[in-house]
PDB file of C-alpha atoms in Angstrom:
ATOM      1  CA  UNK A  30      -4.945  29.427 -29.892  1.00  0.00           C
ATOM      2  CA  UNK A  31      -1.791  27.673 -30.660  1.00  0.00           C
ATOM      3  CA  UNK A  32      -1.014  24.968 -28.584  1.00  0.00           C
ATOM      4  CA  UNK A  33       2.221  22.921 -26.655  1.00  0.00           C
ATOM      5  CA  UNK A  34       4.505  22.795 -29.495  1.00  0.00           C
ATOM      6  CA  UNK A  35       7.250  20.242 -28.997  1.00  0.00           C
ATOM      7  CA  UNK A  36      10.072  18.453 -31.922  1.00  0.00           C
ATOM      8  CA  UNK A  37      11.465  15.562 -32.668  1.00  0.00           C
ATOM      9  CA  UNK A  38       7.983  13.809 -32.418  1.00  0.00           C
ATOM     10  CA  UNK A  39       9.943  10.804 -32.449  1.00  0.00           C
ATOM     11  CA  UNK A  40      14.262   9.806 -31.926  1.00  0.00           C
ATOM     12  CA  UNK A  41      15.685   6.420 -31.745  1.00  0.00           C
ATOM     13  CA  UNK A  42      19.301   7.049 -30.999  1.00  0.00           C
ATOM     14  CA  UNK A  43      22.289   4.645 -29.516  1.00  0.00           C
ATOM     15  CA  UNK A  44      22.855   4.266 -26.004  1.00  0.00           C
ATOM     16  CA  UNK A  45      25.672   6.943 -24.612  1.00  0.00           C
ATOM     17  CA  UNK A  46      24.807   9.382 -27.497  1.00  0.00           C
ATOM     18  CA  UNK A  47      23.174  12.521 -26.828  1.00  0.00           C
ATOM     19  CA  UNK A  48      19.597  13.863 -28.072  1.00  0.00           C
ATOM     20  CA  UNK A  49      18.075  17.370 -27.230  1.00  0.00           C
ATOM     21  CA  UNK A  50      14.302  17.892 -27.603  1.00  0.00           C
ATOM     22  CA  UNK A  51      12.684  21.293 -28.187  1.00  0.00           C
ATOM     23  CA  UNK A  52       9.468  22.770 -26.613  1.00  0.00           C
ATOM     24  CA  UNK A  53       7.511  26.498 -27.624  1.00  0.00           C
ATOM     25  CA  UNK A  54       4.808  26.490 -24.755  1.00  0.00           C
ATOM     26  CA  UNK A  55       1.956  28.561 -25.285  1.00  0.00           C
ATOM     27  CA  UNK A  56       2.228  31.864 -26.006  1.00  0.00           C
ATOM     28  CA  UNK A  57       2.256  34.226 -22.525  1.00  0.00           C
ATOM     29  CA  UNK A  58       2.548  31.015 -20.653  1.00  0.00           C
ATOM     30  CA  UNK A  59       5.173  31.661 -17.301  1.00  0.00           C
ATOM     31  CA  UNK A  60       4.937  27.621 -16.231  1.00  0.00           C
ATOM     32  CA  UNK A  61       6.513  25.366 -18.365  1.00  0.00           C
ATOM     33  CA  UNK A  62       7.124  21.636 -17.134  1.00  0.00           C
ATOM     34  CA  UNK A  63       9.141  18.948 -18.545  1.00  0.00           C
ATOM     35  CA  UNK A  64       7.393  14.923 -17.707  1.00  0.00           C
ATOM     36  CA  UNK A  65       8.839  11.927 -18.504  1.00  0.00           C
ATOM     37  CA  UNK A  66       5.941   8.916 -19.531  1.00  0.00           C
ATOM     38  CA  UNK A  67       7.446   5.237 -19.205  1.00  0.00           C
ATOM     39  CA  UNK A  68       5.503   3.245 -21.185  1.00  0.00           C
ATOM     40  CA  UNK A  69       2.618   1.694 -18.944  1.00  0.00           C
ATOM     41  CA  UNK A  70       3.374   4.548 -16.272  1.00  0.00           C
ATOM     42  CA  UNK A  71       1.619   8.316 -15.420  1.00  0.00           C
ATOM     43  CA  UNK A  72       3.935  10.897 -16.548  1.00  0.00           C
ATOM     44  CA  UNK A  73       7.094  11.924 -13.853  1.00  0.00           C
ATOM     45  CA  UNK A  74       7.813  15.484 -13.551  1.00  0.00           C
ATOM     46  CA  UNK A  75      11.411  16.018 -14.439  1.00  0.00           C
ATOM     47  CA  UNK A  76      11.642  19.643 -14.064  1.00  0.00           C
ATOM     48  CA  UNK A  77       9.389  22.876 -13.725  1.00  0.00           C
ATOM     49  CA  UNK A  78      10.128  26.329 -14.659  1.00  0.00           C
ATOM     50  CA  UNK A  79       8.641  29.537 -14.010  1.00  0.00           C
ATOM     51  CA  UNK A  80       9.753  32.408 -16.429  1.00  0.00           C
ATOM     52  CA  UNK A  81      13.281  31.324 -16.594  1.00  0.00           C
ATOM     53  CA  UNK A  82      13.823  29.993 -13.147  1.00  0.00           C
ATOM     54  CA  UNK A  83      13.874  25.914 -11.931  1.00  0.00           C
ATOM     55  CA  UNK A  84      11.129  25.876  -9.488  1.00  0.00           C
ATOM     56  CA  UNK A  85      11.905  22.454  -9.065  1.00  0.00           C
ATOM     57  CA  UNK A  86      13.824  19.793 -10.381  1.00  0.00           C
ATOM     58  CA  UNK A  87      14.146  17.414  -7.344  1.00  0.00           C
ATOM     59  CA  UNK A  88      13.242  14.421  -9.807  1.00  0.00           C
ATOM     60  CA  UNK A  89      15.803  15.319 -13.307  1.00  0.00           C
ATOM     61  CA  UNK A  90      18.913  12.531 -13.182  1.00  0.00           C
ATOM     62  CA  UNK A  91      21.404  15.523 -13.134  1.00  0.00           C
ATOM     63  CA  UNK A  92      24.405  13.713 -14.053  1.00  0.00           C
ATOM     64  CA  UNK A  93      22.896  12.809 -17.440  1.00  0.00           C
ATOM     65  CA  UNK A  94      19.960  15.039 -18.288  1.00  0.00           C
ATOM     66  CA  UNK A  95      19.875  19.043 -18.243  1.00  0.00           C
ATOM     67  CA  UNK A  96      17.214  21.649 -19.299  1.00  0.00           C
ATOM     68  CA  UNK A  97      17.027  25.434 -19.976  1.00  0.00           C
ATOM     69  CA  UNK A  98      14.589  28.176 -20.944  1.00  0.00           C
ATOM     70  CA  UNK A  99      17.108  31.340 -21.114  1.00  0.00           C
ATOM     71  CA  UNK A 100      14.341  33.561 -22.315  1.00  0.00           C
ATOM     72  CA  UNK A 101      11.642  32.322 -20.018  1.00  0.00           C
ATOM     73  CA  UNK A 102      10.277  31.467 -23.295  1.00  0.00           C
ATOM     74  CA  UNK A 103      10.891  27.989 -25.367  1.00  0.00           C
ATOM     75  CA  UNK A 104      13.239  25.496 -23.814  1.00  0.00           C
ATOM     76  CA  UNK A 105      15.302  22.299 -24.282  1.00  0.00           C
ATOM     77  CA  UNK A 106      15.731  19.340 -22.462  1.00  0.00           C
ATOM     78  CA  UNK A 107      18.968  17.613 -23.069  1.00  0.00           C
ATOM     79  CA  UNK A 108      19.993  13.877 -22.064  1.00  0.00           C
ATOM     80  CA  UNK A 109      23.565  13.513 -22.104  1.00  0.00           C
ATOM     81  CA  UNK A 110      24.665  10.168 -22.393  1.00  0.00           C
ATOM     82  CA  UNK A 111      21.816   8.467 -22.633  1.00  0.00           C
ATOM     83  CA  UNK A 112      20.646   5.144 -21.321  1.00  0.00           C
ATOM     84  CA  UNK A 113      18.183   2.422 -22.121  1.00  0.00           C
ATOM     85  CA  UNK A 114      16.006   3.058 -19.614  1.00  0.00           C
ATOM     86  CA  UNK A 115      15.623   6.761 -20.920  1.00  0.00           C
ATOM     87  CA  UNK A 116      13.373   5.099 -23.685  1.00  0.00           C
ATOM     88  CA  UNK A 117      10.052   7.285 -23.034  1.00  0.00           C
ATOM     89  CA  UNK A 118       8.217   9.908 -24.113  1.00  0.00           C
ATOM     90  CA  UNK A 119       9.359  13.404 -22.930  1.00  0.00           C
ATOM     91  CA  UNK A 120       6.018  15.664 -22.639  1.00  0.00           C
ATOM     92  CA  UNK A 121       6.620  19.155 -22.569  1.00  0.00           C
ATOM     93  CA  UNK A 122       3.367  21.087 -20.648  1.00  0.00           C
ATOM     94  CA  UNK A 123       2.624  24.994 -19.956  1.00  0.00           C
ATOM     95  CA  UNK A 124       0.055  26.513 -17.854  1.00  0.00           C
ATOM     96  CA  UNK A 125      -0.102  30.282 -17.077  1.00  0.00           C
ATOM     97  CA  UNK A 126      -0.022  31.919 -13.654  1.00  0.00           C
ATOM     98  CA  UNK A 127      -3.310  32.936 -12.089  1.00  0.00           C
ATOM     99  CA  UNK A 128      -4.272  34.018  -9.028  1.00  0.00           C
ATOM    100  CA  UNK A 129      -7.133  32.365  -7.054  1.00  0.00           C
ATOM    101  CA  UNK A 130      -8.276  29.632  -9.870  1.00  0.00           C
ATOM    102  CA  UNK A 131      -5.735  26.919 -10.776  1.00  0.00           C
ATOM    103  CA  UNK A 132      -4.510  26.943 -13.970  1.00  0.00           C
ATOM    104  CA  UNK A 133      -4.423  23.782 -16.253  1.00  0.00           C
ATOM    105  CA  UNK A 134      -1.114  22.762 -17.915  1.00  0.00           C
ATOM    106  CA  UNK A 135      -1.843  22.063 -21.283  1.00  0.00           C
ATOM    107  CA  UNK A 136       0.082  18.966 -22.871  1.00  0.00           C
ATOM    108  CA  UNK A 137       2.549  18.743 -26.207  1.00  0.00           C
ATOM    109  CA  UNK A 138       2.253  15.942 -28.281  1.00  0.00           C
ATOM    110  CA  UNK A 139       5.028  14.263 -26.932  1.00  0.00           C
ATOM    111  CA  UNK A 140       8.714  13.716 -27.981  1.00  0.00           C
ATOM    112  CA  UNK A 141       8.752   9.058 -28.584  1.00  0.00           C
ATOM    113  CA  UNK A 142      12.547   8.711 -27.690  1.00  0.00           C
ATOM    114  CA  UNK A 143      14.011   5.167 -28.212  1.00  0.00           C
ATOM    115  CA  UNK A 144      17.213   4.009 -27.319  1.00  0.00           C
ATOM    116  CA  UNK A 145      18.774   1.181 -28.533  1.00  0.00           C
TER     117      UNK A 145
ATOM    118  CA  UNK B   5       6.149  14.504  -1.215  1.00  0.00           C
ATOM    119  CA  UNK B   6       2.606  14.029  -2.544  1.00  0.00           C
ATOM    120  CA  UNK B   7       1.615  10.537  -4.429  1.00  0.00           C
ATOM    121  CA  UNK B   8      -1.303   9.663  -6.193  1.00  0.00           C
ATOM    122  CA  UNK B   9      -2.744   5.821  -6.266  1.00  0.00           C
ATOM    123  CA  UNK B  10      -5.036   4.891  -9.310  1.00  0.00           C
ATOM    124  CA  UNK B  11      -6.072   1.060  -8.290  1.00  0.00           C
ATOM    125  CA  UNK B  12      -7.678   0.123 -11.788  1.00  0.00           C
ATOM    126  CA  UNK B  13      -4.569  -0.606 -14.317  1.00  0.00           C
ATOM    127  CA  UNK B  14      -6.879  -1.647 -17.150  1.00  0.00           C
ATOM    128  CA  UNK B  15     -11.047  -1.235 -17.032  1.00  0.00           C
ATOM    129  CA  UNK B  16     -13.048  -3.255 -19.942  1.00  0.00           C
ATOM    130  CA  UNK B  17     -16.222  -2.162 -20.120  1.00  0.00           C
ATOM    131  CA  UNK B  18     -19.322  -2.531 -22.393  1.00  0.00           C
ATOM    132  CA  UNK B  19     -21.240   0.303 -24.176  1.00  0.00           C
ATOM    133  CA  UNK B  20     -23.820   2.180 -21.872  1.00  0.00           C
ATOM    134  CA  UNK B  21     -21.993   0.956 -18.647  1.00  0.00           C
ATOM    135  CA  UNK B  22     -21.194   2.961 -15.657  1.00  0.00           C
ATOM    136  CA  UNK B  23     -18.082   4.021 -15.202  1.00  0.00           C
ATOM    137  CA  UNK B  24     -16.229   4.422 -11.926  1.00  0.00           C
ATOM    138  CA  UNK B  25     -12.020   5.289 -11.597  1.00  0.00           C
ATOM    139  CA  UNK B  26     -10.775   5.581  -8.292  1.00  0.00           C
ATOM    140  CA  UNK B  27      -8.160   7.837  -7.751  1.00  0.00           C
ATOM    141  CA  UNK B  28      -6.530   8.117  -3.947  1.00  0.00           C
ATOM    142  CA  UNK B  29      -3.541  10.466  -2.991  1.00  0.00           C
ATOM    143  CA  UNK B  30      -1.526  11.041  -0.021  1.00  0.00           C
ATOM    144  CA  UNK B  31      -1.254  14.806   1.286  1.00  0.00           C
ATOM    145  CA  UNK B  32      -2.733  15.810   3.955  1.00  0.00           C
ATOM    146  CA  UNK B  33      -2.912  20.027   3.112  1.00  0.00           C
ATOM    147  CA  UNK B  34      -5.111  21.552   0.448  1.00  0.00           C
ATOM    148  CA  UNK B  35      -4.913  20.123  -3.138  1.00  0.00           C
ATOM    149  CA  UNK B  36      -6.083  21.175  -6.423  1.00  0.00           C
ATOM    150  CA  UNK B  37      -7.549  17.891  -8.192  1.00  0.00           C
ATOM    151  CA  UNK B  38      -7.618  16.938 -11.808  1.00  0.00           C
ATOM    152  CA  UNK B  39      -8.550  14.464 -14.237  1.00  0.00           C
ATOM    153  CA  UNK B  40      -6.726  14.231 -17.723  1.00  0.00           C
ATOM    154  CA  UNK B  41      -7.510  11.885 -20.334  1.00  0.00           C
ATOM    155  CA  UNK B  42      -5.390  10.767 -23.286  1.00  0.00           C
ATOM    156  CA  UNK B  43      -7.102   9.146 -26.232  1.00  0.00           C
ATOM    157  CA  UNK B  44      -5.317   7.218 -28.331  1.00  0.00           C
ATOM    158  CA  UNK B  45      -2.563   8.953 -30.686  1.00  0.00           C
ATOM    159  CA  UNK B  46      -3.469  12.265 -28.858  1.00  0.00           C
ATOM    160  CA  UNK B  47      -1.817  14.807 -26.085  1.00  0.00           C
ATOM    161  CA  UNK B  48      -3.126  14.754 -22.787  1.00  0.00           C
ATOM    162  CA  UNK B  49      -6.494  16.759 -22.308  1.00  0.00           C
ATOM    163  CA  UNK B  50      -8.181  18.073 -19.247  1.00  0.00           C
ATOM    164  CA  UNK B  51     -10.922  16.741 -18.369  1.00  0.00           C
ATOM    165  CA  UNK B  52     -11.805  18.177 -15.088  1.00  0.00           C
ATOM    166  CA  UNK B  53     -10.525  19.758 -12.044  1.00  0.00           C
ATOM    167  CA  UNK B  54     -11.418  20.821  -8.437  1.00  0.00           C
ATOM    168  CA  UNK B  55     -10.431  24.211  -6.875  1.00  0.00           C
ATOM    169  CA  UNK B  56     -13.251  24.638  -3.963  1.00  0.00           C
ATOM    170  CA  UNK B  57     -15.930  24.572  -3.224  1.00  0.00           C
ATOM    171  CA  UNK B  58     -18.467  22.140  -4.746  1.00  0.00           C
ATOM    172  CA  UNK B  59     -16.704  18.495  -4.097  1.00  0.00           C
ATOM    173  CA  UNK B  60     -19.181  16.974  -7.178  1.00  0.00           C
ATOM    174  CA  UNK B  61     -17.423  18.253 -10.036  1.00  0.00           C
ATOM    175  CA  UNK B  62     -18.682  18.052 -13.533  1.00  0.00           C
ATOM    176  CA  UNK B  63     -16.572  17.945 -16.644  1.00  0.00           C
ATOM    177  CA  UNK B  64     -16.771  17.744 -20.575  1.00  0.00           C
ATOM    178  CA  UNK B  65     -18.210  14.760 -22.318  1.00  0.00           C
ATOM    179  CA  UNK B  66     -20.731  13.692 -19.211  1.00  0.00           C
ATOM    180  CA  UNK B  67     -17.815  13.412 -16.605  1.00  0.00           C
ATOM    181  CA  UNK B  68     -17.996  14.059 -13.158  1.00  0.00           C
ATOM    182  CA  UNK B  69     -15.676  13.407  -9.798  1.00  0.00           C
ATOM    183  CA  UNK B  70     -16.272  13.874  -6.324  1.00  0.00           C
ATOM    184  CA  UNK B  71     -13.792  15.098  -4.146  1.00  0.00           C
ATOM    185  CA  UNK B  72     -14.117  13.374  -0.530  1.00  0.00           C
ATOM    186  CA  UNK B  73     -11.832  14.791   1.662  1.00  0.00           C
ATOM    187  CA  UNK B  74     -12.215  12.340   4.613  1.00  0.00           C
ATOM    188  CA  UNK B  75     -11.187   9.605   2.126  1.00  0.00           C
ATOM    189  CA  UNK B  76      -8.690  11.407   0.343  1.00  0.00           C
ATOM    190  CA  UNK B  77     -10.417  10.253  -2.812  1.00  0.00           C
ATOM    191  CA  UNK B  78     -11.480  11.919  -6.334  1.00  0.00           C
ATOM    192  CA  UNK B  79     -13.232   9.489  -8.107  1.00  0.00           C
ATOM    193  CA  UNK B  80     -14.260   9.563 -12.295  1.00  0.00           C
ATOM    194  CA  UNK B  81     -17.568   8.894 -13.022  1.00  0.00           C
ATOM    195  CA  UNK B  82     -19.229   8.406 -15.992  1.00  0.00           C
ATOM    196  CA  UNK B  83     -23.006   7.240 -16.277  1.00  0.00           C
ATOM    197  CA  UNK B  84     -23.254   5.454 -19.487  1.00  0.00           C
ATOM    198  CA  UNK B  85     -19.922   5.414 -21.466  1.00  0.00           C
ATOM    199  CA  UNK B  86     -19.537   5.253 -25.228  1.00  0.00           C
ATOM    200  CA  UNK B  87     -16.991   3.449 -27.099  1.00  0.00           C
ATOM    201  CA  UNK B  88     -15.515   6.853 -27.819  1.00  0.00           C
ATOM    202  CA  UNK B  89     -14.242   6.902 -24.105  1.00  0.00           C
ATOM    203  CA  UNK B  90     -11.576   4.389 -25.102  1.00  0.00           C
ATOM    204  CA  UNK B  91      -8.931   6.149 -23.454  1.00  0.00           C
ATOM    205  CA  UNK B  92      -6.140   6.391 -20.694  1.00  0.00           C
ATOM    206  CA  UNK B  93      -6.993   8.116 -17.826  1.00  0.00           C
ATOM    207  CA  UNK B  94      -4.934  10.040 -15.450  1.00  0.00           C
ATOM    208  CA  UNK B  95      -5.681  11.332 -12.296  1.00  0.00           C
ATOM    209  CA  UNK B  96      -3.304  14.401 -10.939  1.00  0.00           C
ATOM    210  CA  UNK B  97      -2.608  16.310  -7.731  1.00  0.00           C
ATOM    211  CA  UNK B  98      -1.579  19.957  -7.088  1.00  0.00           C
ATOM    212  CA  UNK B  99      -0.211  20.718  -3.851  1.00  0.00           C
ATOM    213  CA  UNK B 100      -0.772  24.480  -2.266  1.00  0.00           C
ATOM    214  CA  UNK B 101       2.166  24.520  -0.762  1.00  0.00           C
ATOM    215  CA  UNK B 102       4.333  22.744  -3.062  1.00  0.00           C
ATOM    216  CA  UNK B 103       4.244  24.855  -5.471  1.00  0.00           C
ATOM    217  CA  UNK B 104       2.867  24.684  -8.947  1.00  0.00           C
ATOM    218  CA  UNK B 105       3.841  20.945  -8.646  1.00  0.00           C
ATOM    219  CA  UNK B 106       1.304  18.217 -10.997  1.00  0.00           C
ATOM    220  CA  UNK B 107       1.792  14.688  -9.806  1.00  0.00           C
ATOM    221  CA  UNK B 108       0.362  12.173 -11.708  1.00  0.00           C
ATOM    222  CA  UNK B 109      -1.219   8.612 -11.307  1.00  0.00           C
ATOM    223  CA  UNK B 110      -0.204   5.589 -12.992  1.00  0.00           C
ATOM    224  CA  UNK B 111      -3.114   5.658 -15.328  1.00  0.00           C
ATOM    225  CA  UNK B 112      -5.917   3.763 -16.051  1.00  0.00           C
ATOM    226  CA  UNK B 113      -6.837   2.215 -19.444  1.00  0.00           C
ATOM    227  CA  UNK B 114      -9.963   1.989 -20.126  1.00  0.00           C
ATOM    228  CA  UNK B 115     -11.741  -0.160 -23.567  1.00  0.00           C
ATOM    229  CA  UNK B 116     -15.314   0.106 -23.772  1.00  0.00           C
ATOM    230  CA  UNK B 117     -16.770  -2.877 -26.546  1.00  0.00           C
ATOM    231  CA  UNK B 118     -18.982  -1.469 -28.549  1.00  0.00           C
TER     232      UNK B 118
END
């Protein structure tokens, strides 16, 4: 089984540019989250979607940072400009929906952004 | 909003220690447990996770966790760890009613000297 696939693995980009990072989640997958790891930190959920709807994105910095998944499918997480303290990794995760038994979320590799 | 407390920043252990991470959150409905572990270079990977039922959970590689309630606690254990175990450890709550919401820990690095 495929996995989490997520690109860039890494980005170093200037402060107030803009960087997008991809993520394909596993195939027939309805959950698909978007964390954000600080170094020395757990990851912070940003944003969760089910199918193509936000089922929560209480923690995403709207002003700057935006995400999508149009065809309840793959989807892209934006920052836009970004900041210093955006240096992170951005870890895309899917899990399916079950009934009874809770499903795992299984974890990308990880997009490394740096911004300088 | 739920939060989850892991005490242990950074655990150096020997080869063929026990192996204890505590792991404490704050939400007083029904949760949905996990463990994840990260090993170095690699994605996250589930270790193990409580549903119901049983609170002594048992996971891959010789892991296990207890889930106790009254403490609001679910504690990694391993019996004898290897240095293969050299890893970051997260644990991670799911709460019912909060949807399909996975908070995380701050993590716990762990080095075990061979």
């Amino acid at each position: 089984e495929a996995g989490v696939a997520q690109s860039p693995r890494y980005k170093i980009i200037e402060k107030r540019q803009s960087v997008a990072f991809w993520c394909n989640p596993i195939s027939g997958h309805a959950t698909l989250y978007w964390y954000q790891q600080i170094l020395g930190q757990g990851p912070k959920l940003l944003i969760q979607f089910q199918n193509n709807g936000v089922v929560d994105d209480s923690q995403l910095p709207k002003d700057r940072f935006s995400a999508e998944r149009l065809k309840g499918v793959d989807s892209t997480l934006k920052i836009q400009p970004a900041k210093l303290e955006d240096s992170a990794v951005y870890l895309c995760a899917s899990s399916f929906l079950a009934r009874g038994e809770v499903p795992e979320a299984f974890f990308g590799q990880g997009t490394r952004l740096t911004v300088v | 909003a739920q939060s989850v407390s892991q005490h242990n920043h950074h655990v150096i252990l020997s080869e063929a220690a026990s192996l204890e991470l505590g792991c404490n959150y704050s939400y007083g409905g029904t949760v949905n447990l996990f463990w994840y572990v990260q090993y170095p270079g690699q994605h996250l990977q589930l270790l193990l996770k409580y549903f119901s039922g049983d609170p002594l959970v048992k996971g891959i590689k010789g892991f296990e966790a207890e889930f106790i309630k009254s403490k609001f606690s679910f504690n990694l254990r391993k019996p004898s760890v290897q240095w293969s175990d050299t890893a970051e450890y997260f644990c991670a709550v799911k709460a019912n009613n909060a949807g399909n919401m996975l908070t995380f820990g701050g993590g716990t690095r762990l080095m075990v000297k061979p």
